[in-house]
PDB file of C-alpha atoms in Angstrom:
ATOM      1  CA  MET A1092       0.000   0.000   0.000  1.00 31.00           C
ATOM      2  CA  VAL A1093       1.317   3.442  -0.902  1.00 30.00           C
ATOM      3  CA  MET A1094       0.832   6.102   1.749  1.00 29.00           C
ATOM      4  CA  ALA A1095      -0.231   9.504   0.469  1.00 30.00           C
ATOM      5  CA  ILE A1096       1.865  12.337   1.855  1.00 26.00           C
ATOM      6  CA  THR A1097       0.289  15.770   2.163  1.00 26.00           C
ATOM      7  CA  ALA A1098       2.477  18.793   2.760  1.00 30.00           C
ATOM      8  CA  SER A1099       1.563  20.748   5.864  1.00 32.00           C
ATOM      9  CA  PRO A1100       0.334  24.257   5.052  1.00 39.00           C
ATOM     10  CA  ALA A1101       2.290  27.200   6.404  1.00 46.00           C
ATOM     11  CA  ALA A1102       1.105  28.408   9.766  1.00 51.00           C
ATOM     12  CA  ASP A1103      -0.936  31.576   9.444  1.00 73.00           C
ATOM     13  CA  THR A1104       1.307  34.485  10.366  1.00 78.00           C
ATOM     14  CA  SER A1105       0.287  38.072  10.906  1.00 85.00           C
ATOM     15  CA  LEU A1106       1.591  41.132  12.698  1.00 91.00           C
ATOM     16  CA  ALA A1107       0.349  41.097  16.277  1.00 91.00           C
ATOM     17  CA  SER A1108       2.521  43.760  17.921  1.00 92.00           C
ATOM     18  CA  VAL A1109       5.385  46.200  17.457  1.00 96.00           C
ATOM     19  CA  THR A1110       8.151  46.557  20.028  1.00 97.00           C
ATOM     20  CA  LEU A1111      10.546  49.489  19.762  1.00 98.00           C
ATOM     21  CA  GLU A1112      14.000  49.035  21.254  1.00 98.00           C
ATOM     22  CA  VAL A1113      15.141  52.224  22.979  1.00 98.00           C
ATOM     23  CA  ALA A1114      18.211  53.321  24.909  1.00 97.00           C
ATOM     24  CA  ASP A1115      16.296  55.187  27.632  1.00 98.00           C
ATOM     25  CA  LEU A1116      13.160  53.270  28.530  1.00 98.00           C
ATOM     26  CA  GLU A1117      11.647  55.783  30.943  1.00 98.00           C
ATOM     27  CA  ALA A1118      12.229  58.725  28.606  1.00 98.00           C
ATOM     28  CA  ALA A1119      10.626  56.797  25.759  1.00 98.00           C
ATOM     29  CA  ARG A1120       7.614  55.989  27.900  1.00 98.00           C
ATOM     30  CA  ARG A1121       7.155  59.668  28.735  1.00 98.00           C
ATOM     31  CA  PHE A1122       7.471  60.694  25.101  1.00 98.00           C
ATOM     32  CA  TYR A1123       5.031  58.154  23.693  1.00 98.00           C
ATOM     33  CA  SER A1124       2.517  58.872  26.415  1.00 98.00           C
ATOM     34  CA  ALA A1125       2.655  62.595  25.588  1.00 97.00           C
ATOM     35  CA  PHE A1126       2.515  61.811  21.860  1.00 97.00           C
ATOM     36  CA  ASP A1127      -0.587  59.723  22.714  1.00 95.00           C
ATOM     37  CA  VAL A1128       0.457  56.614  20.763  1.00 96.00           C
ATOM     38  CA  ASP A1129       1.662  54.448  23.642  1.00 95.00           C
ATOM     39  CA  SER A1130      -1.301  52.077  23.289  1.00 94.00           C
ATOM     40  CA  TYR A1131      -0.109  51.024  19.807  1.00 94.00           C
ATOM     41  CA  ILE A1132       3.462  50.014  20.630  1.00 96.00           C
ATOM     42  CA  ARG A1133       5.580  48.203  23.167  1.00 96.00           C
ATOM     43  CA  LEU A1134       8.968  49.350  24.441  1.00 98.00           C
ATOM     44  CA  ARG A1135      12.098  47.422  25.356  1.00 97.00           C
ATOM     45  CA  ALA A1136      15.469  48.667  26.582  1.00 98.00           C
ATOM     46  CA  SER A1137      18.373  48.036  24.215  1.00 97.00           C
ATOM     47  CA  ASP A1138      21.840  49.448  23.615  1.00 94.00           C
ATOM     48  CA  ALA A1139      22.232  47.748  20.227  1.00 95.00           C
ATOM     49  CA  TYR A1140      24.309  49.748  17.753  1.00 95.00           C
ATOM     50  CA  SER A1141      22.263  51.582  15.118  1.00 96.00           C
ATOM     51  CA  THR A1142      23.024  54.495  12.840  1.00 96.00           C
ATOM     52  CA  GLY A1143      21.199  56.241  10.006  1.00 97.00           C
ATOM     53  CA  PHE A1144      17.914  55.083   8.517  1.00 98.00           C
ATOM     54  CA  ARG A1145      16.531  52.069  10.364  1.00 98.00           C
ATOM     55  CA  GLY A1146      14.460  50.894   7.416  1.00 98.00           C
ATOM     56  CA  PHE A1147      10.929  51.469   8.672  1.00 98.00           C
ATOM     57  CA  THR A1148       8.350  54.014   9.691  1.00 98.00           C
ATOM     58  CA  LEU A1149       5.186  53.854  11.739  1.00 98.00           C
ATOM     59  CA  ALA A1150       2.353  55.702  10.024  1.00 98.00           C
ATOM     60  CA  LEU A1151      -0.805  56.987  11.673  1.00 97.00           C
ATOM     61  CA  THR A1152      -3.829  57.441   9.420  1.00 96.00           C
ATOM     62  CA  VAL A1153      -6.248  60.005  10.843  1.00 97.00           C
ATOM     63  CA  SER A1154      -9.451  61.775   9.815  1.00 95.00           C
ATOM     64  CA  GLY A1155      -8.324  65.211   8.659  1.00 96.00           C
ATOM     65  CA  PRO A1156      -5.584  67.861   8.431  1.00 97.00           C
ATOM     66  CA  SER A1157      -6.296  69.407  11.829  1.00 97.00           C
ATOM     67  CA  THR A1158      -5.851  66.002  13.482  1.00 97.00           C
ATOM     68  CA  VAL A1159      -2.546  65.564  11.631  1.00 98.00           C
ATOM     69  CA  ASP A1160      -1.482  68.942  13.009  1.00 97.00           C
ATOM     70  CA  ALA A1161      -2.571  67.952  16.528  1.00 97.00           C
ATOM     71  CA  PHE A1162      -0.453  64.771  16.513  1.00 98.00           C
ATOM     72  CA  VAL A1163       2.551  66.509  14.957  1.00 98.00           C
ATOM     73  CA  GLY A1164       2.253  69.291  17.525  1.00 97.00           C
ATOM     74  CA  ALA A1165       2.033  66.838  20.415  1.00 97.00           C
ATOM     75  CA  ALA A1166       5.111  64.974  19.155  1.00 98.00           C
ATOM     76  CA  VAL A1167       7.138  68.168  18.780  1.00 98.00           C
ATOM     77  CA  ASP A1168       6.059  69.447  22.210  1.00 98.00           C
ATOM     78  CA  ALA A1169       7.254  66.131  23.671  1.00 98.00           C
ATOM     79  CA  GLY A1170      10.678  66.407  22.025  1.00 98.00           C
ATOM     80  CA  ALA A1171      10.345  65.089  18.452  1.00 98.00           C
ATOM     81  CA  ALA A1172      12.161  66.653  15.504  1.00 98.00           C
ATOM     82  CA  VAL A1173      10.247  67.601  12.354  1.00 98.00           C
ATOM     83  CA  LEU A1174      11.595  65.850   9.256  1.00 98.00           C
ATOM     84  CA  LYS A1175       8.807  67.092   6.982  1.00 97.00           C
ATOM     85  CA  PRO A1176       6.396  69.817   8.084  1.00 97.00           C
ATOM     86  CA  ALA A1177       2.731  68.923   7.683  1.00 97.00           C
ATOM     87  CA  ALA A1178       1.569  69.991   4.229  1.00 96.00           C
ATOM     88  CA  LYS A1179      -0.754  69.091   1.381  1.00 94.00           C
ATOM     89  CA  SER A1180       0.433  66.557  -1.167  1.00 89.00           C
ATOM     90  CA  LEU A1181      -0.870  64.589  -4.109  1.00 87.00           C
ATOM     91  CA  TRP A1182      -2.313  62.004  -1.711  1.00 88.00           C
ATOM     92  CA  GLY A1183      -3.748  64.293   0.959  1.00 95.00           C
ATOM     93  CA  TYR A1184      -2.064  65.949   3.939  1.00 97.00           C
ATOM     94  CA  SER A1185       0.807  64.623   6.054  1.00 97.00           C
ATOM     95  CA  GLY A1186       3.815  65.379   8.235  1.00 98.00           C
ATOM     96  CA  VAL A1187       6.849  63.364   9.369  1.00 98.00           C
ATOM     97  CA  VAL A1188       8.570  63.518  12.766  1.00 98.00           C
ATOM     98  CA  GLU A1189      11.436  61.675  14.419  1.00 98.00           C
ATOM     99  CA  ALA A1190      11.034  60.620  18.043  1.00 98.00           C
ATOM    100  CA  PRO A1191      13.922  61.190  20.491  1.00 98.00           C
ATOM    101  CA  ASP A1192      14.683  57.437  20.321  1.00 98.00           C
ATOM    102  CA  GLY A1193      15.147  57.669  16.533  1.00 97.00           C
ATOM    103  CA  THR A1194      11.871  56.120  15.406  1.00 98.00           C
ATOM    104  CA  ILE A1195      10.307  57.922  12.442  1.00 98.00           C
ATOM    105  CA  TRP A1196       6.553  58.545  12.479  1.00 98.00           C
ATOM    106  CA  LYS A1197       4.376  59.731   9.610  1.00 98.00           C
ATOM    107  CA  ILE A1198       0.958  61.193  10.356  1.00 98.00           C
ATOM    108  CA  ALA A1199      -1.325  61.386   7.333  1.00 97.00           C
ATOM    109  CA  THR A1200      -4.851  61.777   6.046  1.00 97.00           C
ATOM    110  CA  SER A1201      -6.289  61.359   2.573  1.00 95.00           C
ATOM    111  CA  ALA A1202      -8.560  64.337   3.243  1.00 94.00           C
ATOM    112  CA  ARG A1203      -7.470  67.752   2.041  1.00 90.00           C
ATOM    113  CA  LYS A1204     -10.052  69.629   4.109  1.00 92.00           C
ATOM    114  CA  ASP A1205     -11.416  69.135   7.592  1.00 91.00           C
ATOM    115  CA  THR A1206     -14.988  67.925   7.940  1.00 88.00           C
ATOM    116  CA  GLY A1207     -14.975  68.246  11.716  1.00 88.00           C
ATOM    117  CA  PRO A1208     -12.848  69.355  14.669  1.00 92.00           C
ATOM    118  CA  ALA A1209      -9.437  67.902  15.459  1.00 92.00           C
ATOM    119  CA  THR A1210      -9.460  64.702  17.514  1.00 93.00           C
ATOM    120  CA  ARG A1211      -6.829  62.373  18.961  1.00 91.00           C
ATOM    121  CA  GLU A1212      -8.374  59.347  17.253  1.00 94.00           C
ATOM    122  CA  VAL A1213      -6.331  57.079  14.971  1.00 95.00           C
ATOM    123  CA  ASP A1214      -8.021  55.165  12.164  1.00 94.00           C
ATOM    124  CA  ASP A1215      -5.085  52.909  11.272  1.00 93.00           C
ATOM    125  CA  VAL A1216      -1.503  52.265  12.348  1.00 96.00           C
ATOM    126  CA  VAL A1217       0.678  51.008   9.512  1.00 97.00           C
ATOM    127  CA  LEU A1218       4.147  49.571  10.009  1.00 97.00           C
ATOM    128  CA  LEU A1219       5.832  50.293   6.685  1.00 98.00           C
ATOM    129  CA  ILE A1220       9.147  48.504   6.294  1.00 97.00           C
ATOM    130  CA  GLY A1221      11.629  49.314   3.565  1.00 97.00           C
ATOM    131  CA  VAL A1222      13.018  46.255   1.802  1.00 97.00           C
ATOM    132  CA  GLU A1223      15.472  45.713  -1.022  1.00 95.00           C
ATOM    133  CA  ASN A1224      13.201  43.397  -3.021  1.00 96.00           C
ATOM    134  CA  VAL A1225       9.469  43.860  -2.434  1.00 97.00           C
ATOM    135  CA  LYS A1226       8.456  40.852  -4.555  1.00 95.00           C
ATOM    136  CA  ALA A1227      10.884  38.489  -2.813  1.00 95.00           C
ATOM    137  CA  THR A1228       9.871  39.607   0.675  1.00 96.00           C
ATOM    138  CA  ARG A1229       6.224  39.335  -0.303  1.00 95.00           C
ATOM    139  CA  ARG A1230       6.780  35.713  -1.428  1.00 95.00           C
ATOM    140  CA  ASP A1231       8.498  34.927   1.861  1.00 94.00           C
ATOM    141  CA  TYR A1232       5.688  36.429   3.926  1.00 94.00           C
ATOM    142  CA  VAL A1233       2.946  34.788   1.850  1.00 94.00           C
ATOM    143  CA  GLY A1234       4.775  31.497   2.292  1.00 93.00           C
ATOM    144  CA  ARG A1235       4.452  32.016   6.029  1.00 91.00           C
ATOM    145  CA  GLY A1236       0.690  32.379   5.748  1.00 90.00           C
ATOM    146  CA  MET A1237       0.206  36.131   5.348  1.00 92.00           C
ATOM    147  CA  THR A1238      -2.583  37.374   3.071  1.00 92.00           C
ATOM    148  CA  VAL A1239      -2.030  40.214   0.610  1.00 95.00           C
ATOM    149  CA  ALA A1240      -4.663  42.957   0.754  1.00 94.00           C
ATOM    150  CA  LYS A1241      -3.132  45.385  -1.783  1.00 93.00           C
ATOM    151  CA  SER A1242      -0.242  45.072  -4.198  1.00 94.00           C
ATOM    152  CA  PHE A1243       1.359  47.403  -6.720  1.00 93.00           C
ATOM    153  CA  GLY A1244       3.915  45.188  -8.440  1.00 86.00           C
ATOM    154  CA  GLY A1245       7.382  45.445  -6.978  1.00 91.00           C
ATOM    155  CA  LYS A1246       6.742  48.843  -5.379  1.00 93.00           C
ATOM    156  CA  TYR A1247       4.262  48.354  -2.537  1.00 96.00           C
ATOM    157  CA  VAL A1248       2.452  45.534  -0.754  1.00 97.00           C
ATOM    158  CA  GLN A1249      -0.024  45.732   2.117  1.00 96.00           C
ATOM    159  CA  PHE A1250      -1.089  42.671   4.097  1.00 95.00           C
ATOM    160  CA  THR A1251      -4.437  41.911   5.684  1.00 92.00           C
ATOM    161  CA  PRO A1252      -4.439  42.678   9.427  1.00 87.00           C
ATOM    162  CA  GLY A1253      -4.549  39.552  11.522  1.00 73.00           C
ATOM    163  CA  GLY A1254      -6.286  40.858  14.616  1.00 62.00           C
ATOM    164  CA  ALA A1255      -9.013  43.168  15.802  1.00 56.00           C
ATOM    165  CA  GLY A1256      -6.634  46.103  16.344  1.00 64.00           C
ATOM    166  CA  PRO A1257      -5.615  48.807  13.872  1.00 74.00           C
ATOM    167  CA  LEU A1258      -2.078  47.456  13.207  1.00 90.00           C
ATOM    168  CA  THR A1259      -1.256  46.760   9.531  1.00 94.00           C
ATOM    169  CA  LEU A1260       1.971  45.649   7.841  1.00 96.00           C
ATOM    170  CA  ALA A1261       3.140  47.000   4.479  1.00 97.00           C
ATOM    171  CA  LEU A1262       6.288  46.742   2.338  1.00 98.00           C
ATOM    172  CA  TYR A1263       7.941  49.494   0.310  1.00 97.00           C
ATOM    173  CA  LYS A1264      11.268  49.849  -1.485  1.00 97.00           C
ATOM    174  CA  ARG A1265      13.846  50.975   1.072  1.00 97.00           C
ATOM    175  CA  ARG A1266      15.197  53.907  -0.933  1.00 97.00           C
ATOM    176  CA  ALA A1267      11.722  55.044  -1.930  1.00 97.00           C
ATOM    177  CA  LEU A1268      10.614  54.964   1.713  1.00 98.00           C
ATOM    178  CA  ALA A1269      13.624  56.984   2.842  1.00 98.00           C
ATOM    179  CA  LYS A1270      12.943  59.553   0.123  1.00 97.00           C
ATOM    180  CA  ASP A1271       9.300  59.818   1.170  1.00 96.00           C
ATOM    181  CA  LEU A1272      10.369  60.431   4.775  1.00 97.00           C
ATOM    182  CA  GLY A1273      13.004  62.998   3.842  1.00 97.00           C
ATOM    183  CA  VAL A1274      16.049  61.078   5.132  1.00 98.00           C
ATOM    184  CA  PRO A1275      19.143  59.483   3.528  1.00 97.00           C
ATOM    185  CA  ALA A1276      18.624  55.787   2.792  1.00 97.00           C
ATOM    186  CA  ASP A1277      21.939  54.655   4.286  1.00 97.00           C
ATOM    187  CA  GLY A1278      21.956  52.988   7.682  1.00 96.00           C
ATOM    188  CA  THR A1279      23.697  50.170   9.529  1.00 95.00           C
ATOM    189  CA  GLY A1280      23.273  48.133  12.675  1.00 96.00           C
ATOM    190  CA  SER A1281      20.066  47.156  14.418  1.00 97.00           C
ATOM    191  CA  HIS A1282      16.661  48.152  13.071  1.00 98.00           C
ATOM    192  CA  ARG A1283      15.731  48.722  16.742  1.00 98.00           C
ATOM    193  CA  ILE A1284      12.338  47.103  16.223  1.00 98.00           C
ATOM    194  CA  VAL A1285      10.915  43.632  16.920  1.00 96.00           C
ATOM    195  CA  LEU A1286       7.731  42.441  15.242  1.00 95.00           C
ATOM    196  CA  GLY A1287       5.309  40.236  17.147  1.00 92.00           C
ATOM    197  CA  SER A1288       4.244  37.198  15.128  1.00 87.00           C
ATOM    198  CA  THR A1289       1.043  35.210  15.626  1.00 85.00           C
ATOM    199  CA  ALA A1290       3.072  32.140  14.611  1.00 82.00           C
ATOM    200  CA  ASP A1291       6.756  31.232  15.039  1.00 84.00           C
ATOM    201  CA  ALA A1292       9.815  33.425  15.415  1.00 91.00           C
ATOM    202  CA  PHE A1293      11.930  34.148  12.339  1.00 92.00           C
ATOM    203  CA  THR A1294      14.201  36.755  10.762  1.00 94.00           C
ATOM    204  CA  ASP A1295      13.381  37.931   7.260  1.00 94.00           C
ATOM    205  CA  ALA A1296      15.746  38.640   4.358  1.00 92.00           C
ATOM    206  CA  ASP A1297      16.158  42.281   5.436  1.00 95.00           C
ATOM    207  CA  ASP A1298      17.062  41.277   9.017  1.00 96.00           C
ATOM    208  CA  PHE A1299      13.785  42.349  10.572  1.00 96.00           C
ATOM    209  CA  ALA A1300      13.307  40.132  13.629  1.00 95.00           C
ATOM    210  CA  TRP A1301       9.967  38.493  14.365  1.00 95.00           C
ATOM    211  CA  GLU A1302       9.212  36.794  17.648  1.00 94.00           C
ATOM    212  CA  ALA A1303       6.199  34.862  18.851  1.00 89.00           C
ATOM    213  CA  ALA A1304       3.886  37.429  20.379  1.00 79.00           C
ATOM    214  CA  ALA A1305       2.905  36.849  23.993  1.00 68.00           C
ATOM    215  CA  SER A1306      -0.641  35.603  24.384  1.00 51.00           C
ATOM    216  CA  PRO A1307      -2.959  37.961  26.260  1.00 42.00           C
ATOM    217  CA  ALA A1308      -3.611  37.032  29.869  1.00 36.00           C
ATOM    218  CA  PRO A1309      -6.882  35.131  30.380  1.00 36.00           C
ATOM    219  CA  ALA A1310      -9.773  37.157  31.725  1.00 36.00           C
ATOM    220  CA  PRO A1311     -10.479  36.599  35.426  1.00 36.00           C
ATOM    221  CA  SER A1312     -13.336  34.188  36.096  1.00 36.00           C
TER     222      SER A1312
END
C-alpha cells in the first residue's frame, strides 16, 4: 500500500505587535505617552548599535488635516524633531517627525479639508518597512501564511491585518521609503524594532526580527 503524503500548510502568520527598542526606557515611555500613541506600541530597553535610517516608519492614518497637526504638535512638544512639516500633497495631507529614540513617524490623512474638529483618534496604524526586493519579501511572507490585501507590483504591498486592532503591515522599497520620509537611505546596525508574530519566530531577508507574540492574559473568572 502506498501512503499519500500531504504537505503541511504554512502556519498563518500576521503582525500582532510592534516593540521598539530604545536606549532610555523611561524617557521613551514619557514621550510616547505625551505623543498619545503608547497604546499602539511596546517598548524594550536596548543598547544595540544603530546608525542612520533604520528601514521602517510607523504611520498613523487620521481623519483630517487638523488632526494631523494635533499629533505633529504633540510629538514636537514632547521632544520630536520635524523631518517634513505637515503639508498638502498629491495624496492628501501629512507630516513626518522623528522621536527622540530615533523612530520615524508619519501622520497622514487622505482628506485635504477638515470635515470636523481635530481629535486624537487614529483610524489605522501602519508599520511600513523598507526592503530591497518587495516581490521576494512578499513571497516569503505569503509562504508564512500572510494574506495580501493590496499590491502594486514590486513597489508596494499591504497585508491583511490579523487581529481586531488597527495594526497593519506593508512593504515598500527601502530607498523610496527613505525619500518619502526625507532622510538618507543609508543605515547600519540594528533596526531597533521587533515584530510580534502570531506564529513562530523568524528573521526575514532584510534582518527584521519576528518573535512569537505573547498571548494575552486570560480574563479573570
